[in-house]
Coordinates of C-alpha atoms in Angstrom, one line a residue:
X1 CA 3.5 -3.7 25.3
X2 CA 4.2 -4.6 21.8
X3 CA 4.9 -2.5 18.8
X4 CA 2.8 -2.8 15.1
X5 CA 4.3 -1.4 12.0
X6 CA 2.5 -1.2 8.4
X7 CA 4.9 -0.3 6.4
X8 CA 3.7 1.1 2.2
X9 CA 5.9 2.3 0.0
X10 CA 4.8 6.0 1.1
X11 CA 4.8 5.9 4.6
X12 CA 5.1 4.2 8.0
X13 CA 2.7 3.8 10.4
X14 CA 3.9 2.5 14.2
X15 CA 2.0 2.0 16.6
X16 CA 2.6 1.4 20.5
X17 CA -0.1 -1.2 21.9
X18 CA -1.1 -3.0 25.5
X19 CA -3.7 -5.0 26.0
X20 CA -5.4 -4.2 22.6
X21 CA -5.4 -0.6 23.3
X22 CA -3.4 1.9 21.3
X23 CA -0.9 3.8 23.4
X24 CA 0.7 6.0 21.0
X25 CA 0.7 6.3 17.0
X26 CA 4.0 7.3 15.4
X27 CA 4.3 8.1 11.3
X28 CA 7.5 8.3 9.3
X29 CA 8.5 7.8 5.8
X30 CA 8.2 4.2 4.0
X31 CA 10.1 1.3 3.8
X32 CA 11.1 -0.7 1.6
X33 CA 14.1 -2.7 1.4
X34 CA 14.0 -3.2 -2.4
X35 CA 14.8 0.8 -3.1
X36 CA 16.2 1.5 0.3
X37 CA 19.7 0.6 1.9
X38 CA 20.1 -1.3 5.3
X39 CA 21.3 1.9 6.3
X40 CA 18.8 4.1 5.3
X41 CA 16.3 2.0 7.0
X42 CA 18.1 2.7 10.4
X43 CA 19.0 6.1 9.9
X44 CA 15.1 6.5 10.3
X45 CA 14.2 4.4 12.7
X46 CA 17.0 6.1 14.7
X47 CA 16.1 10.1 13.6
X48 CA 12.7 10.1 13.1
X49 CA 10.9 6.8 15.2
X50 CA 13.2 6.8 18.2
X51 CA 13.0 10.7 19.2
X52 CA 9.6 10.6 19.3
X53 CA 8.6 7.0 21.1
X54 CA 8.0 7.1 24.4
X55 CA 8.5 3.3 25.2
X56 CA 11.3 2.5 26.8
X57 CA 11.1 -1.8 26.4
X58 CA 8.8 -3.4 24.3
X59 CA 7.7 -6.9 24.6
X60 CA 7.5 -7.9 20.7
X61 CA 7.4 -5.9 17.6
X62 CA 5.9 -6.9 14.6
X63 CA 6.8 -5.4 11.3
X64 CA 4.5 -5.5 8.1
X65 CA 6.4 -3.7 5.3
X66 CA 6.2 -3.5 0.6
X67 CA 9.3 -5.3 0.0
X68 CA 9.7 -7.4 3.1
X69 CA 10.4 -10.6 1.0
X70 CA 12.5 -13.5 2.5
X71 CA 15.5 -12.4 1.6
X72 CA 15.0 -8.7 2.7
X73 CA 13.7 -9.6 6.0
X74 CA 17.0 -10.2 8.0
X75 CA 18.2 -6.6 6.9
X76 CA 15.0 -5.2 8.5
X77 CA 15.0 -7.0 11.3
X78 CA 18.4 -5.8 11.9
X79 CA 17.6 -2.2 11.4
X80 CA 15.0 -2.8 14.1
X81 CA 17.3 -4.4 16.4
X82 CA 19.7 -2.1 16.5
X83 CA 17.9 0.7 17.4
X84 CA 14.6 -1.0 19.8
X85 CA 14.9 -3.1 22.9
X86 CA 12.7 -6.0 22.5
X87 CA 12.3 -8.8 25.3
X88 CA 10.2 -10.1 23.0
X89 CA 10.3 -11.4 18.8
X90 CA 10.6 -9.2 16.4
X91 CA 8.7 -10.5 13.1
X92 CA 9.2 -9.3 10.2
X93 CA 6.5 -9.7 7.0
X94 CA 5.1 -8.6 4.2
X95 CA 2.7 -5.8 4.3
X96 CA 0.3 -8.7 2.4
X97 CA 0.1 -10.2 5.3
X98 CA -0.9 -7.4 6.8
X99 CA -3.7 -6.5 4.9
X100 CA -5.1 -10.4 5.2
X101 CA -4.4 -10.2 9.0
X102 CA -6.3 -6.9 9.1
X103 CA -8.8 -7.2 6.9
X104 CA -9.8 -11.1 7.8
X105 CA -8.4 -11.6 11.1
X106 CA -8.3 -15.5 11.8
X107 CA -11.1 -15.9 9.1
X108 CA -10.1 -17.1 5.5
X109 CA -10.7 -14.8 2.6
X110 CA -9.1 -12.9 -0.6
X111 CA -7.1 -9.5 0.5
X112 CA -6.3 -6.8 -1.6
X113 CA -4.2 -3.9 -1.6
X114 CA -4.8 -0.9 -3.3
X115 CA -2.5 2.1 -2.4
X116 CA 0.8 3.4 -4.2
X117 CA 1.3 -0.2 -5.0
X118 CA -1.2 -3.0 -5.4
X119 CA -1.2 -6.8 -4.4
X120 CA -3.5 -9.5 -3.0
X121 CA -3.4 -12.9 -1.8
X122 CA -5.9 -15.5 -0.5
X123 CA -5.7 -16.4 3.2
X124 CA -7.2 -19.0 4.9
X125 CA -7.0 -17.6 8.3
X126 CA -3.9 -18.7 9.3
X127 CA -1.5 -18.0 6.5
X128 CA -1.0 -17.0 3.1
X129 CA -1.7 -19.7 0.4
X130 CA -1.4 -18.4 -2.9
X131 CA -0.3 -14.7 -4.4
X132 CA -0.4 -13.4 -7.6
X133 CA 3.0 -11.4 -7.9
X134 CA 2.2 -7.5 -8.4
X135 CA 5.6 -7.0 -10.4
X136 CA 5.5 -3.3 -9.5
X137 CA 4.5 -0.4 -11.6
X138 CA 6.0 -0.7 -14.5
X139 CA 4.4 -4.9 -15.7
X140 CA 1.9 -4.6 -13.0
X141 CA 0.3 -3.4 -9.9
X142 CA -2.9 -2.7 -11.8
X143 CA -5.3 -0.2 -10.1
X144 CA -2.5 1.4 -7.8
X145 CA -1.9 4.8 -7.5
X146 CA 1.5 4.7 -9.2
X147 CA -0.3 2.7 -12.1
X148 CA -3.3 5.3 -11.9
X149 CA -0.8 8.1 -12.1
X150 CA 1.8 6.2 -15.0
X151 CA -2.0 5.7 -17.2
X152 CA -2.9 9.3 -16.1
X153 CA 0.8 11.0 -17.5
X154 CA 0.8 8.8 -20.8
X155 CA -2.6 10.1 -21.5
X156 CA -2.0 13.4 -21.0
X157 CA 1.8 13.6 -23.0
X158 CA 0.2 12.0 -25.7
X159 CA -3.0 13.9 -26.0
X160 CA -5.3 11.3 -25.2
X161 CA -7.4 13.7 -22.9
X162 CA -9.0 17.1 -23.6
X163 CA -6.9 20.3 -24.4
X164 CA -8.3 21.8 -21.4
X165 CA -7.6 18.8 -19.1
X166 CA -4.0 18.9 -19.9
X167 CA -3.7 22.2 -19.3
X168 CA -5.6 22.2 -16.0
X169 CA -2.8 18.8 -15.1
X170 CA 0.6 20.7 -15.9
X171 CA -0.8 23.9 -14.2
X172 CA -2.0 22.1 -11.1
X173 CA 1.7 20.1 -10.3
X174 CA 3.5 22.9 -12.1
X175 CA 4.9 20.6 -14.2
X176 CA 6.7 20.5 -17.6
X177 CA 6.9 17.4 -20.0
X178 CA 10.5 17.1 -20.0
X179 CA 10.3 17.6 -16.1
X180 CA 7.8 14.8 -15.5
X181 CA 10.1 12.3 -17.8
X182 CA 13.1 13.5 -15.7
X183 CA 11.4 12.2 -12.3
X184 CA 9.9 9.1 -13.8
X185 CA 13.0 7.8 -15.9
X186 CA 15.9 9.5 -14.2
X187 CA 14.7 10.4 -10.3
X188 CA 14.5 7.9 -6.8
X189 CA 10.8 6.5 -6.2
X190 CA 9.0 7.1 -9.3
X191 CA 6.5 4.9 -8.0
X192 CA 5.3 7.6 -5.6
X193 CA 6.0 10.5 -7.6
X194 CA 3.2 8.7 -10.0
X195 CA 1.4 7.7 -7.5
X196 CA 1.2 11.6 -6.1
X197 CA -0.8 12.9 -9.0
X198 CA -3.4 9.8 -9.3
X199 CA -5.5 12.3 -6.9
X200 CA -6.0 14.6 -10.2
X201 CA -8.2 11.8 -11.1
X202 CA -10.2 11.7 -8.2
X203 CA -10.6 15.1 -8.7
X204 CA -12.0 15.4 -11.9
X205 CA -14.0 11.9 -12.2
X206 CA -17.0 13.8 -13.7
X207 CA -14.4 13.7 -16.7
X208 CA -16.0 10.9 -19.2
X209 CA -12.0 9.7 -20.0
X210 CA -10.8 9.8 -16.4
X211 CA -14.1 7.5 -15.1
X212 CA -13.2 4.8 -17.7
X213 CA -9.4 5.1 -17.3
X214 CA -9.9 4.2 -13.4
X215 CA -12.7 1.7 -13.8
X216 CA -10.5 -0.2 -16.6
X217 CA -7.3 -0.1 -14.0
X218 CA -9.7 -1.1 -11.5
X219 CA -11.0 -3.9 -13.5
X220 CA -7.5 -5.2 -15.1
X221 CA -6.7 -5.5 -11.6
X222 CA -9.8 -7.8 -10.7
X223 CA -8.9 -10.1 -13.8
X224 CA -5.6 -10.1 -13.8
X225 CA -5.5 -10.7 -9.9
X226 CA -8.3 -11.4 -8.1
X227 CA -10.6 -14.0 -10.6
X228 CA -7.1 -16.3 -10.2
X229 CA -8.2 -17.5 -6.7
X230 CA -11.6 -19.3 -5.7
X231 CA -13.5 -15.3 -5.8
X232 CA -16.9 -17.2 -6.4
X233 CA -16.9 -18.8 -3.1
X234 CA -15.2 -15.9 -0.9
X235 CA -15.1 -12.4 -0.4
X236 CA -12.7 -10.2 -1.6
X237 CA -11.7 -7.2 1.1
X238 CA -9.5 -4.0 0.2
X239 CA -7.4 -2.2 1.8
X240 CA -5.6 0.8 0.6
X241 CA -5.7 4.8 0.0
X242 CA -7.0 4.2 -3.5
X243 CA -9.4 1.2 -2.5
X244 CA -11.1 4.0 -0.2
X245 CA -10.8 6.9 -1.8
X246 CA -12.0 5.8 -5.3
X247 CA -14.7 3.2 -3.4
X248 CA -17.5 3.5 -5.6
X249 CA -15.9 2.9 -8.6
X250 CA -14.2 0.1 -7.0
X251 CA -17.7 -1.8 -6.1
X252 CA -18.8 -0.7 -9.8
X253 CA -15.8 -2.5 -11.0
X254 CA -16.3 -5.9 -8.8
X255 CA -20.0 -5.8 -9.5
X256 CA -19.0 -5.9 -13.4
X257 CA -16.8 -8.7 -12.9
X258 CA -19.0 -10.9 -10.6
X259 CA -17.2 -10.4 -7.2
X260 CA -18.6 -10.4 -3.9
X261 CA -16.5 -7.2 -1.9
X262 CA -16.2 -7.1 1.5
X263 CA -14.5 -4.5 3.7
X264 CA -13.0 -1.3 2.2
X265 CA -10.9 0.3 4.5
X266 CA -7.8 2.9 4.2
X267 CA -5.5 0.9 7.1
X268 CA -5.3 -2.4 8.3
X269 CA -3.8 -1.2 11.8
X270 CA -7.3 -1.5 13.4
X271 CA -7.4 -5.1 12.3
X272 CA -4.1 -5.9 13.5
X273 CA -4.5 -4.3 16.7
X274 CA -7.7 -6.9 17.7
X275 CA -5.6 -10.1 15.4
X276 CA -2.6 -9.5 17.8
X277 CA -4.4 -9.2 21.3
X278 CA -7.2 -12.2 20.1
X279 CA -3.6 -14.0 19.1

């Protein structure tokens, strides 16, 4: 019985597995060890995980998390620890290798990630072999949902989008300028309060200025990320709330730029259920 965590910046998703099947499904909040404490990352595993799994002993548990560098794995895995018993390893990586696990399995390809934060690598079925480093929201993570909500607030505070759009915005999230500046500049996680209004967009992409403010994100992430690895002879999967939420625009965007998708799906957890049972 082994334990799979994908970890986003927004939430957690664990889930208990044996034999390839899923057992039981558990969601808490997300981790990240570069905006969260040691602590913090243990207070809910204990609190929120613990109360509510049902497994007693596990025989491995492998943790895919935003954040989980090399030098913020050992604070992880020591969260994990102290609250799970494990006969087993515990392994702890980066929710890029996640989404290539997932999304290619033991076959070699370019992943992507498209949620609150974006990212991609190319794989070549074994391991990781070259990344282009997001650098977050504020000098990167083109096409996220943080970046789609940061484009989405600058146009609307400085009236790049119709009277009536702004209007329908601050009335919606019952928002004030000054209150919006408050939680991006002054507040925790303004990466997912950003990223928690990018769904205006997908609400209103009839809107001529919101359709080419997310095909230009979605593009910018292509060139910027993507067209750096070998995207001529491979295809390029995504993975991610915005990759399959704003799909169509997304295969718009790669069919612009020359790229061959593949898979578009919301979680890799279904890929990583059959890579760690084929393991």
């Amino acid at each position: 019985m082994i334990l799979i965590a994908d970890s986003g910046s927004t939430k957690t998703d664990w889930c208990v597995v044996e034999n390839g099947v899923l057992l039981q499904q558990i969601f808490t909040k997300g981790t990240n060890p570069f905006f969260q404490s040691e602590e913090e990352i243990s207070n809910e595993i204990e609190t929120v995980l613990l109360p509510q799994l049902r497994a007693q002993e596990l025989d491995a548990v492998y943790f895919y998390g935003a954040g989980c560098v090399p030098d913020k794995i050992s604070m992880v895995h020591r969260a994990i620890t102290k609250h799970l018993k494990v006969k087993g390893d515990v392994e702890v990586s980066t929710d890029m290798l996640a989404a290539a696990r997932g999304l290619c399995g033991h076959r070699p390809g370019i992943a992507c990630i498209m949620g609150t934060g974006s990212n991609s690598c190319y794989y070549n079925g074994k391991e990781i072999v070259a990344n282009v480093s997001p650098l977050g929201f504020i000098l990167g993570d083109e096409g996220s949902g943080a970046c789609l909500g940061k484009l989405l607030v600058g146009d609307i505070l400085k009236n790049q989008m119709t009277p009536e759009l702004k209007e329908k915005f601050l009335s919606q999230f019952n928002l004030t300028p000054g209150e919006i500046i408050d939680r991006v500049y002054r507040q925790p996680f303004p990466n997912r309060f950003l990223a928690s209004l990018s769904p205006f967009l997908a609400q209103n992409l009839n809107e001529p200025c919101v359709h080419t403010l997310v095909l230009s994100s979605f593009k910018a992430f292509l060139k910027r990320n993507v067209m750096q690895y070998d995207y001529r002879h491979n295809k390029v999967h995504f993975i991610g709330s915005v990759a399959f939420y704003y799909k169509d625009i997304l295969l718009k965007a790669a069919q612009e730029m020359g790229i061959q998708p593949g898979t578009i799906t919301k979680s890799p957890m279904e890929g990583l259920i059959k890579y760690h049972h084929e393991k």
